[in-house]
CSV table of C-alpha atoms and ligand atoms in Angstrom, one decimal:
chain,number,residue,atom,x,y,z
A,28,UNK,CA,-4.1,-20.3,-45.5
A,29,UNK,CA,-3.7,-23.6,-43.7
A,30,UNK,CA,-1.2,-26.1,-45.4
A,31,UNK,CA,-2.6,-29.1,-43.5
A,32,UNK,CA,-6.1,-30.4,-43.5
A,33,UNK,CA,-8.1,-32.8,-41.3
A,34,UNK,CA,-10.7,-35.0,-43.0
A,35,UNK,CA,-13.8,-35.8,-41.0
A,36,UNK,CA,-16.1,-38.4,-42.4
A,37,UNK,CA,-19.7,-38.7,-40.9
A,38,UNK,CA,-22.2,-41.2,-42.4
A,39,UNK,CA,-20.0,-41.5,-45.5
A,40,UNK,CA,-19.8,-37.7,-46.1
A,41,UNK,CA,-16.4,-36.2,-45.7
A,42,UNK,CA,-15.4,-32.7,-44.8
A,43,UNK,CA,-12.0,-31.2,-44.9
A,44,UNK,CA,-11.1,-28.9,-42.0
A,45,UNK,CA,-8.1,-26.6,-42.0
A,46,UNK,CA,-5.3,-27.4,-39.5
A,47,UNK,CA,-3.1,-24.5,-38.3
A,48,UNK,CA,0.3,-24.8,-36.7
A,49,UNK,CA,1.2,-22.5,-33.7
A,50,UNK,CA,4.7,-21.2,-33.1
A,51,UNK,CA,5.0,-24.0,-30.5
A,52,UNK,CA,2.6,-26.6,-29.1
A,53,UNK,CA,-0.1,-28.8,-30.7
A,54,UNK,CA,-1.6,-28.1,-34.1
A,55,UNK,CA,-5.2,-26.9,-34.0
A,56,UNK,CA,-8.1,-28.1,-36.2
A,57,UNK,CA,-10.4,-25.2,-37.2
A,58,UNK,CA,-14.0,-26.6,-36.8
A,59,UNK,CA,-15.8,-23.4,-37.5
A,60,UNK,CA,-17.2,-24.8,-40.8
A,61,UNK,CA,-19.0,-27.6,-39.0
A,62,UNK,CA,-22.0,-25.5,-38.3
A,63,UNK,CA,-22.6,-24.9,-42.0
A,64,UNK,CA,-22.8,-28.6,-42.3
A,65,UNK,CA,-25.2,-29.0,-39.4
A,66,UNK,CA,-22.8,-30.2,-36.8
A,67,UNK,CA,-21.5,-28.8,-33.4
A,68,UNK,CA,-18.4,-30.0,-31.5
A,69,UNK,CA,-18.9,-31.2,-27.9
A,70,UNK,CA,-16.2,-30.5,-25.3
A,71,UNK,CA,-17.6,-29.7,-21.8
A,72,UNK,CA,-14.9,-28.0,-19.8
A,73,UNK,CA,-13.0,-27.2,-23.0
A,74,UNK,CA,-10.3,-29.9,-22.5
A,75,UNK,CA,-9.4,-29.9,-26.2
A,76,UNK,CA,-10.8,-26.5,-27.3
A,77,UNK,CA,-8.7,-23.5,-28.3
A,78,UNK,CA,-10.6,-20.3,-27.7
A,79,UNK,CA,-8.2,-17.8,-29.2
A,80,UNK,CA,-4.8,-17.0,-30.5
A,81,UNK,CA,-2.4,-15.5,-28.0
A,82,UNK,CA,1.3,-14.6,-27.9
A,83,UNK,CA,1.5,-13.8,-24.2
A,84,UNK,CA,2.0,-17.1,-22.3
A,85,UNK,CA,2.9,-20.6,-23.4
A,86,UNK,CA,2.5,-23.7,-21.2
A,87,UNK,CA,3.6,-27.3,-21.9
A,88,UNK,CA,1.7,-29.4,-19.3
A,89,UNK,CA,3.6,-32.6,-20.0
A,90,UNK,CA,7.0,-31.0,-19.8
A,91,UNK,CA,6.1,-28.6,-16.9
A,92,UNK,CA,7.0,-25.5,-19.0
A,93,UNK,CA,5.7,-22.0,-18.4
A,94,UNK,CA,7.0,-19.1,-20.5
A,95,UNK,CA,5.9,-15.4,-20.8
A,96,UNK,CA,6.6,-13.9,-24.2
A,97,UNK,CA,9.2,-16.7,-24.6
A,98,UNK,CA,11.1,-16.2,-21.3
A,99,UNK,CA,11.0,-19.1,-18.9
A,100,UNK,CA,9.3,-18.6,-15.5
A,101,UNK,CA,12.5,-19.9,-13.9
A,102,UNK,CA,14.6,-17.2,-15.5
A,103,UNK,CA,12.1,-14.5,-14.8
A,104,UNK,CA,11.7,-15.5,-11.2
A,105,UNK,CA,15.5,-15.5,-10.8
A,106,UNK,CA,16.4,-12.3,-12.7
A,107,UNK,CA,13.3,-10.2,-13.2
A,108,UNK,CA,10.7,-8.6,-10.9
A,109,UNK,CA,6.9,-8.3,-10.9
A,110,UNK,CA,6.7,-4.9,-12.4
A,111,UNK,CA,9.1,-5.8,-15.2
A,112,UNK,CA,7.0,-8.9,-16.0
A,113,UNK,CA,3.8,-6.7,-16.0
A,114,UNK,CA,5.5,-4.6,-18.7
A,115,UNK,CA,6.6,-7.7,-20.6
A,116,UNK,CA,3.0,-9.2,-20.5
A,117,UNK,CA,1.5,-5.9,-21.6
A,118,UNK,CA,4.0,-4.7,-24.3
A,119,UNK,CA,5.5,-8.0,-25.5
A,120,UNK,CA,9.1,-7.1,-24.7
A,121,UNK,CA,11.4,-6.4,-21.7
A,122,UNK,CA,11.6,-2.6,-21.0
A,123,UNK,CA,14.8,-0.5,-21.4
A,124,UNK,CA,15.8,1.2,-18.2
A,125,UNK,CA,14.1,4.4,-19.5
A,126,UNK,CA,10.9,2.5,-20.4
A,127,UNK,CA,10.8,0.8,-17.0
A,128,UNK,CA,11.3,4.1,-15.2
A,129,UNK,CA,8.5,5.7,-17.2
A,130,UNK,CA,6.3,2.7,-16.5
A,131,UNK,CA,7.0,2.8,-12.8
A,132,UNK,CA,6.3,6.6,-12.7
A,133,UNK,CA,3.0,6.1,-14.5
A,134,UNK,CA,2.0,3.5,-11.9
A,135,UNK,CA,3.1,5.7,-9.0
A,136,UNK,CA,1.0,8.6,-10.4
A,137,UNK,CA,-2.1,6.3,-10.2
A,138,UNK,CA,-1.4,5.1,-6.7
A,139,UNK,CA,-4.2,7.1,-5.2
A,140,UNK,CA,-7.5,5.9,-3.8
A,141,UNK,CA,-10.5,8.1,-4.3
A,142,UNK,CA,-13.2,8.7,-1.7
A,143,UNK,CA,-15.8,6.7,-3.6
A,144,UNK,CA,-13.7,3.5,-3.1
A,145,UNK,CA,-13.2,4.3,0.6
A,146,UNK,CA,-17.0,4.7,1.0
A,147,UNK,CA,-17.6,1.3,-0.8
A,148,UNK,CA,-15.0,-0.4,1.5
A,149,UNK,CA,-16.4,1.2,4.7
A,150,UNK,CA,-19.8,-0.3,3.9
A,151,UNK,CA,-18.5,-3.9,4.5
A,152,UNK,CA,-18.6,-5.6,7.9
A,153,UNK,CA,-15.4,-6.7,9.5
A,154,UNK,CA,-16.1,-10.4,8.7
A,155,UNK,CA,-16.9,-9.8,5.0
A,156,UNK,CA,-14.8,-12.1,2.8
A,157,UNK,CA,-12.0,-10.1,1.2
A,158,UNK,CA,-12.6,-11.6,-2.3
A,159,UNK,CA,-16.2,-10.3,-2.2
A,160,UNK,CA,-14.9,-6.9,-1.2
A,161,UNK,CA,-12.4,-6.9,-4.1
A,162,UNK,CA,-15.1,-7.8,-6.6
A,163,UNK,CA,-17.1,-4.8,-5.3
A,164,UNK,CA,-14.2,-2.4,-5.3
A,165,UNK,CA,-13.2,-3.2,-8.9
A,166,UNK,CA,-16.8,-3.1,-9.9
A,167,UNK,CA,-17.0,0.4,-8.3
A,168,UNK,CA,-14.1,1.4,-10.5
A,169,UNK,CA,-16.1,0.3,-13.5
A,170,UNK,CA,-18.9,2.7,-12.5
A,171,UNK,CA,-16.4,5.5,-11.7
A,172,UNK,CA,-14.4,5.5,-15.0
A,173,UNK,CA,-17.3,4.3,-17.3
A,174,UNK,CA,-17.7,7.7,-19.1
A,175,UNK,CA,-14.1,8.1,-20.0
A,176,UNK,CA,-13.5,4.6,-21.4
A,177,UNK,CA,-12.8,4.1,-25.1
A,178,UNK,CA,-11.7,0.5,-25.7
A,179,UNK,CA,-10.9,1.3,-29.3
A,180,UNK,CA,-8.1,3.7,-28.2
A,181,UNK,CA,-4.8,2.0,-27.4
A,182,UNK,CA,-3.7,4.8,-25.0
A,183,UNK,CA,-7.0,4.5,-23.2
A,184,UNK,CA,-6.5,0.8,-22.9
A,185,UNK,CA,-3.0,1.2,-21.5
A,186,UNK,CA,-4.2,3.8,-19.0
A,187,UNK,CA,-6.7,1.3,-17.7
A,188,UNK,CA,-4.0,-1.3,-17.3
A,189,UNK,CA,-1.7,1.2,-15.4
A,190,UNK,CA,-4.6,2.1,-13.1
A,191,UNK,CA,-5.5,-1.5,-12.3
A,192,UNK,CA,-1.9,-2.5,-11.6
A,193,UNK,CA,-1.5,0.7,-9.5
A,194,UNK,CA,-4.7,0.6,-7.5
A,195,UNK,CA,-5.5,-3.1,-6.9
A,196,UNK,CA,-2.6,-3.8,-4.4
A,197,UNK,CA,-3.6,-0.7,-2.5
A,198,UNK,CA,-7.3,-1.8,-2.4
A,199,UNK,CA,-6.1,-5.3,-1.3
A,200,UNK,CA,-4.1,-3.9,1.6
A,201,UNK,CA,-6.9,-1.6,2.5
A,202,UNK,CA,-9.3,-4.5,2.6
A,203,UNK,CA,-7.1,-6.3,5.1
A,204,UNK,CA,-6.8,-3.2,7.3
A,205,UNK,CA,-10.5,-2.6,7.1
A,206,UNK,CA,-11.4,-6.1,8.3
A,207,UNK,CA,-8.8,-5.6,11.0
A,208,UNK,CA,-10.2,-2.2,11.9
A,209,UNK,CA,-6.8,-0.5,11.3
A,210,UNK,CA,-5.9,2.9,9.9
A,211,UNK,CA,-5.0,2.7,6.2
A,212,UNK,CA,-1.3,3.0,5.2
A,213,UNK,CA,-0.8,4.5,1.8
A,214,UNK,CA,2.0,3.4,-0.6
A,215,UNK,CA,5.5,4.9,-0.2
A,216,UNK,CA,7.0,6.0,-3.5
A,217,UNK,CA,10.4,5.0,-2.3
A,218,UNK,CA,9.5,1.4,-1.7
A,219,UNK,CA,9.4,-1.4,-4.4
A,220,UNK,CA,6.1,-3.1,-5.4
A,221,UNK,CA,6.4,-6.2,-3.1
A,222,UNK,CA,7.8,-4.1,-0.2
A,223,UNK,CA,5.1,-1.5,-0.6
A,224,UNK,CA,2.4,-4.2,-0.4
A,225,UNK,CA,3.7,-5.6,2.8
A,226,UNK,CA,4.2,-2.0,4.1
A,227,UNK,CA,0.5,-1.1,3.3
A,228,UNK,CA,-0.7,-4.4,4.9
A,229,UNK,CA,1.4,-4.6,8.1
A,230,UNK,CA,3.3,-1.4,8.9
A,231,UNK,CA,2.4,0.5,12.1
A,232,UNK,CA,3.5,3.8,10.6
A,233,UNK,CA,5.0,5.3,7.4
A,234,UNK,CA,8.6,4.5,8.3
A,235,UNK,CA,8.2,0.9,9.5
A,236,UNK,CA,11.1,-1.2,8.0
A,237,UNK,CA,10.2,-4.2,5.8
A,238,UNK,CA,12.7,-7.1,5.4
A,239,UNK,CA,14.3,-7.2,1.9
A,240,UNK,CA,14.0,-11.0,1.9
A,241,UNK,CA,10.2,-10.9,2.6
A,242,UNK,CA,9.8,-8.0,0.1
A,243,UNK,CA,11.6,-10.1,-2.5
A,244,UNK,CA,9.4,-13.2,-1.7
A,245,UNK,CA,6.2,-11.1,-2.0
A,246,UNK,CA,7.4,-9.7,-5.3
A,247,UNK,CA,8.2,-13.2,-6.6
A,248,UNK,CA,4.8,-14.6,-5.4
A,249,UNK,CA,3.1,-11.9,-7.5
A,250,UNK,CA,5.4,-12.6,-10.5
A,251,UNK,CA,4.6,-16.4,-10.4
A,252,UNK,CA,0.9,-15.6,-10.5
A,253,UNK,CA,1.1,-13.0,-13.3
A,254,UNK,CA,-0.5,-14.9,-16.2
A,255,UNK,CA,-1.3,-18.5,-17.1
A,256,UNK,CA,-2.8,-18.7,-20.6
A,257,UNK,CA,-6.5,-19.3,-20.9
A,258,UNK,CA,-7.3,-20.5,-17.3
A,259,UNK,CA,-10.9,-20.1,-16.1
A,260,UNK,CA,-10.6,-16.5,-14.8
A,261,UNK,CA,-8.7,-15.3,-17.9
A,262,UNK,CA,-11.2,-17.0,-20.2
A,263,UNK,CA,-13.9,-15.2,-18.2
A,264,UNK,CA,-12.2,-11.9,-18.7
A,265,UNK,CA,-12.0,-12.6,-22.4
A,266,UNK,CA,-15.6,-13.7,-22.7
A,267,UNK,CA,-16.9,-10.6,-20.8
A,268,UNK,CA,-14.5,-8.4,-22.9
A,269,UNK,CA,-15.9,-10.0,-26.1
A,270,UNK,CA,-19.2,-8.2,-25.5
A,271,UNK,CA,-17.3,-4.8,-25.6
A,272,UNK,CA,-17.9,-4.5,-21.8
A,273,UNK,CA,-16.2,-1.9,-19.5
A,274,UNK,CA,-12.6,-3.3,-18.9
A,275,UNK,CA,-12.9,-2.8,-15.1
A,276,UNK,CA,-16.1,-4.9,-15.2
A,277,UNK,CA,-14.2,-7.5,-17.1
A,278,UNK,CA,-11.5,-7.6,-14.3
A,279,UNK,CA,-14.2,-7.8,-11.6
A,280,UNK,CA,-15.6,-10.8,-13.4
A,281,UNK,CA,-12.1,-12.4,-13.4
A,282,UNK,CA,-11.9,-11.8,-9.7
A,283,UNK,CA,-15.2,-13.6,-9.2
A,284,UNK,CA,-14.1,-16.6,-11.3
A,285,UNK,CA,-10.7,-16.8,-9.5
A,286,UNK,CA,-12.5,-17.1,-6.1
A,287,UNK,CA,-13.7,-20.6,-6.7
A,288,UNK,CA,-11.7,-23.3,-4.7
A,289,UNK,CA,-11.1,-25.3,-7.9
A,290,UNK,CA,-9.2,-22.3,-9.2
A,291,UNK,CA,-7.5,-19.5,-7.3
A,292,UNK,CA,-9.5,-20.2,-4.1
A,293,UNK,CA,-7.4,-23.4,-3.8
A,294,UNK,CA,-4.6,-21.6,-1.9
A,295,UNK,CA,-7.1,-20.8,0.9
A,296,UNK,CA,-8.6,-24.3,0.6
A,297,UNK,CA,-5.1,-25.9,1.1
A,298,UNK,CA,-4.8,-24.4,4.5
A,299,UNK,CA,-8.4,-25.4,5.4
A,300,UNK,CA,-7.6,-28.9,4.2
A,301,UNK,CA,-4.4,-29.1,6.4
A,302,UNK,CA,-6.4,-27.8,9.3
A,303,UNK,CA,-9.1,-30.4,8.7
A,304,UNK,CA,-6.5,-33.2,8.5
A,305,UNK,CA,-5.1,-31.8,11.8
A,306,UNK,CA,-2.4,-34.3,12.4
A,307,UNK,CA,0.3,-36.1,10.2
A,308,UNK,CA,-1.1,-39.4,11.4
A,309,UNK,CA,-4.4,-38.6,9.7
A,310,UNK,CA,-2.9,-38.0,6.3
A,311,UNK,CA,-3.5,-41.5,4.9
A,312,UNK,CA,-7.1,-41.4,6.1
A,313,UNK,CA,-7.7,-38.1,4.4
A,314,UNK,CA,-6.0,-39.3,1.2
A,315,UNK,CA,-8.4,-42.3,1.0
A,316,UNK,CA,-11.4,-40.0,1.2
A,317,UNK,CA,-9.9,-37.7,-1.5
A,318,UNK,CA,-9.6,-40.7,-3.7
A,319,UNK,CA,-13.2,-41.9,-3.1
A,320,UNK,CA,-15.3,-40.7,-6.0
A,321,UNK,CA,-18.4,-40.5,-3.7
A,322,UNK,CA,-16.5,-38.1,-1.4
A,323,UNK,CA,-16.3,-34.5,-2.5
A,324,UNK,CA,-12.9,-34.0,-0.8
A,325,UNK,CA,-9.9,-33.4,-3.0
A,326,UNK,CA,-6.3,-32.9,-2.2
A,327,UNK,CA,-6.4,-29.1,-2.6
A,328,UNK,CA,-3.4,-27.7,-4.4
A,329,UNK,CA,-3.0,-30.9,-6.3
A,330,UNK,CA,-3.9,-31.6,-9.9
A,331,UNK,CA,-4.2,-29.3,-12.9
A,332,UNK,CA,-6.0,-29.3,-16.2
A,333,UNK,CA,-2.8,-28.6,-18.1
A,334,UNK,CA,0.1,-29.6,-15.9
A,335,UNK,CA,0.5,-33.4,-15.9
A,336,UNK,CA,3.9,-32.9,-14.4
A,337,UNK,CA,5.2,-30.7,-11.5
A,338,UNK,CA,3.9,-27.1,-11.8
A,339,UNK,CA,7.1,-25.1,-12.4
A,340,UNK,CA,5.7,-22.3,-10.2
A,341,UNK,CA,5.4,-24.8,-7.3
A,342,UNK,CA,9.1,-25.6,-7.5
A,343,UNK,CA,10.1,-21.9,-7.4
A,344,UNK,CA,7.7,-21.3,-4.5
A,345,UNK,CA,9.3,-24.1,-2.5
A,346,UNK,CA,12.7,-22.3,-2.9
A,347,UNK,CA,11.1,-19.0,-1.9
A,348,UNK,CA,9.5,-20.7,1.1
A,349,UNK,CA,12.9,-21.8,2.3
A,350,UNK,CA,14.2,-18.3,2.0
A,351,UNK,CA,11.2,-16.9,4.0
A,352,UNK,CA,11.6,-19.5,6.7
A,353,UNK,CA,15.4,-18.8,7.0
A,354,UNK,CA,14.7,-15.1,7.1
A,355,UNK,CA,12.1,-15.4,9.8
A,356,UNK,CA,14.4,-17.8,11.6
A,357,UNK,CA,11.6,-20.5,11.7
A,358,UNK,CA,13.3,-23.9,12.0
A,359,UNK,CA,10.3,-26.1,11.2
A,360,UNK,CA,6.7,-25.1,10.6
A,361,UNK,CA,4.2,-27.9,11.5
A,362,UNK,CA,2.0,-26.7,8.6
A,363,UNK,CA,4.9,-27.1,6.2
A,364,UNK,CA,5.8,-30.4,7.7
A,365,UNK,CA,2.2,-31.6,7.2
A,366,UNK,CA,2.2,-30.4,3.6
A,367,UNK,CA,5.5,-32.0,2.8
A,368,UNK,CA,4.3,-35.3,4.3
A,369,UNK,CA,1.0,-35.1,2.4
A,370,UNK,CA,2.9,-34.4,-0.9
A,371,UNK,CA,5.3,-37.3,-0.3
A,372,UNK,CA,2.4,-39.8,0.4
A,373,UNK,CA,0.3,-38.5,-2.6
A,374,UNK,CA,3.2,-38.6,-5.0
A,375,UNK,CA,3.8,-42.3,-4.2
A,376,UNK,CA,0.1,-43.2,-4.3
A,377,UNK,CA,-1.0,-45.2,-7.4
A,378,UNK,CA,-4.2,-43.1,-7.7
A,379,UNK,CA,-2.3,-39.8,-8.0
A,380,UNK,CA,0.5,-41.3,-10.1
A,381,UNK,CA,-1.7,-42.9,-12.8
A,382,UNK,CA,-3.8,-39.7,-13.0
A,383,UNK,CA,-0.6,-37.6,-13.1
A,384,UNK,CA,-1.7,-35.4,-10.2
A,385,UNK,CA,1.1,-33.1,-8.9
A,386,UNK,CA,1.3,-30.1,-6.6
A,387,UNK,CA,0.2,-26.9,-8.4
A,388,UNK,CA,0.9,-23.3,-7.7
A,389,UNK,CA,-1.6,-23.2,-4.9
A,390,UNK,CA,-0.1,-26.0,-2.9
A,391,UNK,CA,2.8,-24.0,-1.6
A,392,UNK,CA,1.6,-20.5,-2.1
A,393,UNK,CA,-0.8,-20.7,0.9
A,394,UNK,CA,1.9,-22.0,3.2
A,395,UNK,CA,4.3,-19.1,2.3
A,396,UNK,CA,1.5,-16.5,2.7
A,397,UNK,CA,0.8,-18.0,6.1
A,398,UNK,CA,4.5,-17.6,7.0
A,399,UNK,CA,4.4,-14.0,5.8
A,400,UNK,CA,1.6,-13.4,8.3
A,401,UNK,CA,-1.1,-13.0,5.7
A,402,UNK,CA,-4.5,-14.3,7.0
A,403,UNK,CA,-6.0,-17.3,5.0
A,404,UNK,CA,-9.0,-15.3,3.8
A,405,UNK,CA,-6.6,-12.9,2.0
A,406,UNK,CA,-4.7,-15.7,0.1
A,407,UNK,CA,-6.8,-15.5,-3.1
A,408,UNK,CA,-6.6,-11.7,-3.0
A,409,UNK,CA,-2.9,-12.0,-3.3
A,410,UNK,CA,-3.5,-14.1,-6.4
A,411,UNK,CA,-5.7,-11.3,-7.7
A,412,UNK,CA,-2.9,-8.8,-7.3
A,413,UNK,CA,-0.5,-11.1,-9.1
A,414,UNK,CA,-3.0,-12.1,-11.9
A,415,UNK,CA,-4.2,-8.5,-12.7
A,416,UNK,CA,-1.5,-7.8,-15.3
A,417,UNK,CA,-2.2,-11.1,-17.0
A,418,UNK,CA,-5.9,-10.5,-17.2
A,419,UNK,CA,-5.6,-7.0,-18.6
A,420,UNK,CA,-2.8,-8.0,-21.0
A,421,UNK,CA,-5.0,-10.8,-22.3
A,422,UNK,CA,-8.0,-8.5,-22.6
A,423,UNK,CA,-5.9,-5.9,-24.4
A,424,UNK,CA,-4.5,-8.5,-26.8
A,425,UNK,CA,-8.1,-9.6,-27.7
A,426,UNK,CA,-9.4,-6.0,-28.2
A,427,UNK,CA,-6.4,-5.0,-30.2
A,428,UNK,CA,-6.4,-8.0,-32.5
A,429,UNK,CA,-10.1,-8.2,-33.4
A,430,UNK,CA,-12.6,-10.6,-31.9
A,431,UNK,CA,-16.1,-12.1,-32.1
A,432,UNK,CA,-18.5,-12.2,-29.2
A,433,UNK,CA,-18.1,-15.5,-27.4
A,434,UNK,CA,-21.2,-17.5,-27.8
A,435,UNK,CA,-20.9,-21.3,-27.3
A,436,UNK,CA,-23.7,-23.6,-28.3
A,437,UNK,CA,-25.2,-26.6,-26.4
A,438,UNK,CA,-26.4,-30.1,-26.9
A,439,UNK,CA,-30.0,-29.8,-26.0
A,440,UNK,CA,-31.4,-32.8,-24.1
A,441,UNK,CA,-34.7,-31.4,-22.8
A,442,UNK,CA,-38.3,-32.0,-24.0
A,443,UNK,CA,-38.5,-31.4,-27.7
A,444,UNK,CA,-41.9,-29.8,-27.8
A,445,UNK,CA,-45.1,-29.8,-25.7
A,446,UNK,CA,-48.5,-28.1,-26.0
A,447,UNK,CA,-49.7,-26.0,-23.1
A,448,UNK,CA,-52.5,-27.9,-21.3
A,449,UNK,CA,-55.7,-26.1,-21.9
A,450,UNK,CA,-57.9,-26.0,-18.7
B,506,SDX,C1,-5.3,-23.0,-10.5
B,506,SDX,O1,-5.9,-23.5,-15.3
B,506,SDX,C2,-5.0,-22.8,-14.7
B,506,SDX,O2,-4.0,-22.5,-15.3
B,506,SDX,C3,-5.3,-22.5,-13.3
B,506,SDX,C4,-4.1,-22.0,-12.5
B,506,SDX,C5,-3.7,-20.6,-12.9
B,506,SDX,O3,-2.6,-20.2,-12.7
B,506,SDX,O4,-4.6,-19.8,-13.4
B,506,SDX,O5,-3.0,-22.8,-12.6
B,506,SDX,C6,-4.5,-21.8,-11.0
B,506,SDX,O6,-6.5,-22.9,-10.5
B,506,SDX,C7,-4.6,-24.2,-10.1
B,506,SDX,C8,-5.6,-25.4,-9.7
B,506,SDX,C9,-6.1,-25.1,-8.3
B,506,SDX,N1,-7.2,-26.1,-7.9
B,506,SDX,C10,-6.9,-27.0,-7.0
B,506,SDX,O7,-5.8,-27.3,-6.5
B,506,SDX,C11,-8.2,-27.8,-6.6
B,506,SDX,C12,-7.9,-29.3,-6.6
B,506,SDX,N2,-7.7,-29.8,-8.0
B,506,SDX,C13,-8.8,-30.4,-8.7
B,506,SDX,O8,-10.0,-29.8,-8.3
B,506,SDX,C14,-8.5,-30.5,-10.2
B,506,SDX,O9,-7.3,-31.1,-10.2
B,506,SDX,C15,-8.6,-29.3,-11.1
B,506,SDX,C16,-9.8,-28.6,-11.0
B,506,SDX,C17,-7.4,-28.4,-10.8
B,506,SDX,C18,-8.4,-29.8,-12.5
B,506,SDX,O10,-9.5,-30.6,-12.8
B,506,SDX,P1,-9.7,-31.4,-14.2
B,506,SDX,O11,-8.6,-31.0,-15.1
B,506,SDX,O12,-11.1,-31.2,-14.6
B,506,SDX,O13,-9.5,-32.9,-13.8
B,506,SDX,P2,-10.6,-33.9,-13.3
B,506,SDX,O14,-11.4,-33.2,-12.2
B,506,SDX,O15,-11.3,-34.4,-14.5
B,506,SDX,O16,-9.7,-35.0,-12.6
B,506,SDX,C19,-9.2,-36.1,-13.3
B,506,SDX,C20,-9.2,-37.2,-12.3
B,506,SDX,C21,-10.5,-37.5,-11.6
B,506,SDX,O17,-10.6,-38.8,-11.2
B,506,SDX,P3,-11.3,-39.9,-12.2
B,506,SDX,O18,-12.7,-39.4,-12.5
B,506,SDX,O19,-10.4,-40.1,-13.3
B,506,SDX,O20,-11.3,-41.2,-11.3
B,506,SDX,O21,-8.3,-36.9,-11.2
B,506,SDX,C22,-9.0,-36.8,-10.0
B,506,SDX,C23,-10.5,-36.6,-10.4
B,506,SDX,O22,-11.3,-37.1,-9.4
B,506,SDX,N3,-8.5,-35.6,-9.3
B,506,SDX,C24,-8.2,-35.5,-8.0
B,506,SDX,C25,-7.7,-34.2,-7.8
B,506,SDX,N4,-7.6,-33.6,-9.0
B,506,SDX,C26,-8.1,-34.4,-9.9
B,506,SDX,N5,-8.4,-36.4,-7.0
B,506,SDX,C27,-8.1,-36.0,-5.8
B,506,SDX,N6,-7.5,-34.7,-5.5
B,506,SDX,C28,-7.3,-33.9,-6.5
B,506,SDX,N7,-6.8,-32.6,-6.3
């Protein structure tokens, strides 16, 4: 029962609405009763709207805080690894050594790619966009597993999570090798998750060595992308899941939503933007166009619906980037130089300062992925691999805690009623 109440008065009539307090963050006003009094709430883009309860990820946009199950992203990035964070997101606690080993073995058992997926992949041209391919491959998984799905069974839900975490990086690497017309390299059970991904993408043969620094950087990039509360793609997964849909279809819908350049597609768009700017001397000119409301250009990788401070993930990525450059013995990278100059100019520009626009996770991720030799068209696929555990953990949390079908209303502004003209 809510202790606090909010009183809303409209045309002299007052209604009391319950106010709930979360474990941390702003109080929420429960407006569900408004419909019974003939009112809707209006919040396009959901700036002030809470869609669900969740215990997985907490973000404080003003303070630049990101925590998974209470653990800060800085500590997880420093001391944990991607698979352990997958376990944390799914099961709500850090695993014991035995639990982690069993989790790892369960994933390894599922690191197989069936012929139907290879047939779907082989149907794509070499210039097909990898994100469209990934939508199709995970969609194909929904068709393949449909008859054995029981979303009411917790073990069945966890099996789905394991399968997705196991297979999606392999499908991602195979997608790159398909568009490059290369033989597929399957995962090596003796390599870690990040190392295996680079191995499957770039190795010439099964025994090619992978640098431990680059493997750690890849693992950390996945970790930093693992979950992010109710962002557009996670909200999409929850909305599709609220119809009791096939969970693989829910994840395919999340991939589609992530593709947009305003969301996960921004990492690819950052590199395209830097290429369009072309030269450091052109940064100010581009910035003026990005500030012009009549110009569709934006500083890609800048701004965030929630963070009105530096995205904590961007800070960790900057450190990771340094490690990658040092490991690759790259003194200075013109793309990085351009990005750093752009960031410096933007952070000192009144327009960005007063709107509290800072670099987000996508601003630096693209530059690191480029340094790792990953083609730009694959950048958002890397985001998919990282975000899959977050999507499936959020879906599982919704299914296991009870939910209603998501069905927003609208403010109708069309013709009220018209008679069909009789001829
Ligand atoms: C991700 O939600 C998540 O958690 C997402 C994510 C995750 O992990 O899941 O963090 C991943 O998607 C990060 C965001 C990646 N997208 C980009 O980098 C694209 C560039 N950014 C913008 O498109 C924008 O900042 C958004 C989409 C990210 C946020 O948009 P909002 O919250 O709707 O803000 P807005 O568009 O209303 O902007 C407010 C003002 C506007 O100016 P005014 O109308 O007040 O004059 O700021 C301006 C905007 O024009 N603005 C920008 C800008 N971002 C906002 N102007 C120039 N360049 C920008 N990048």
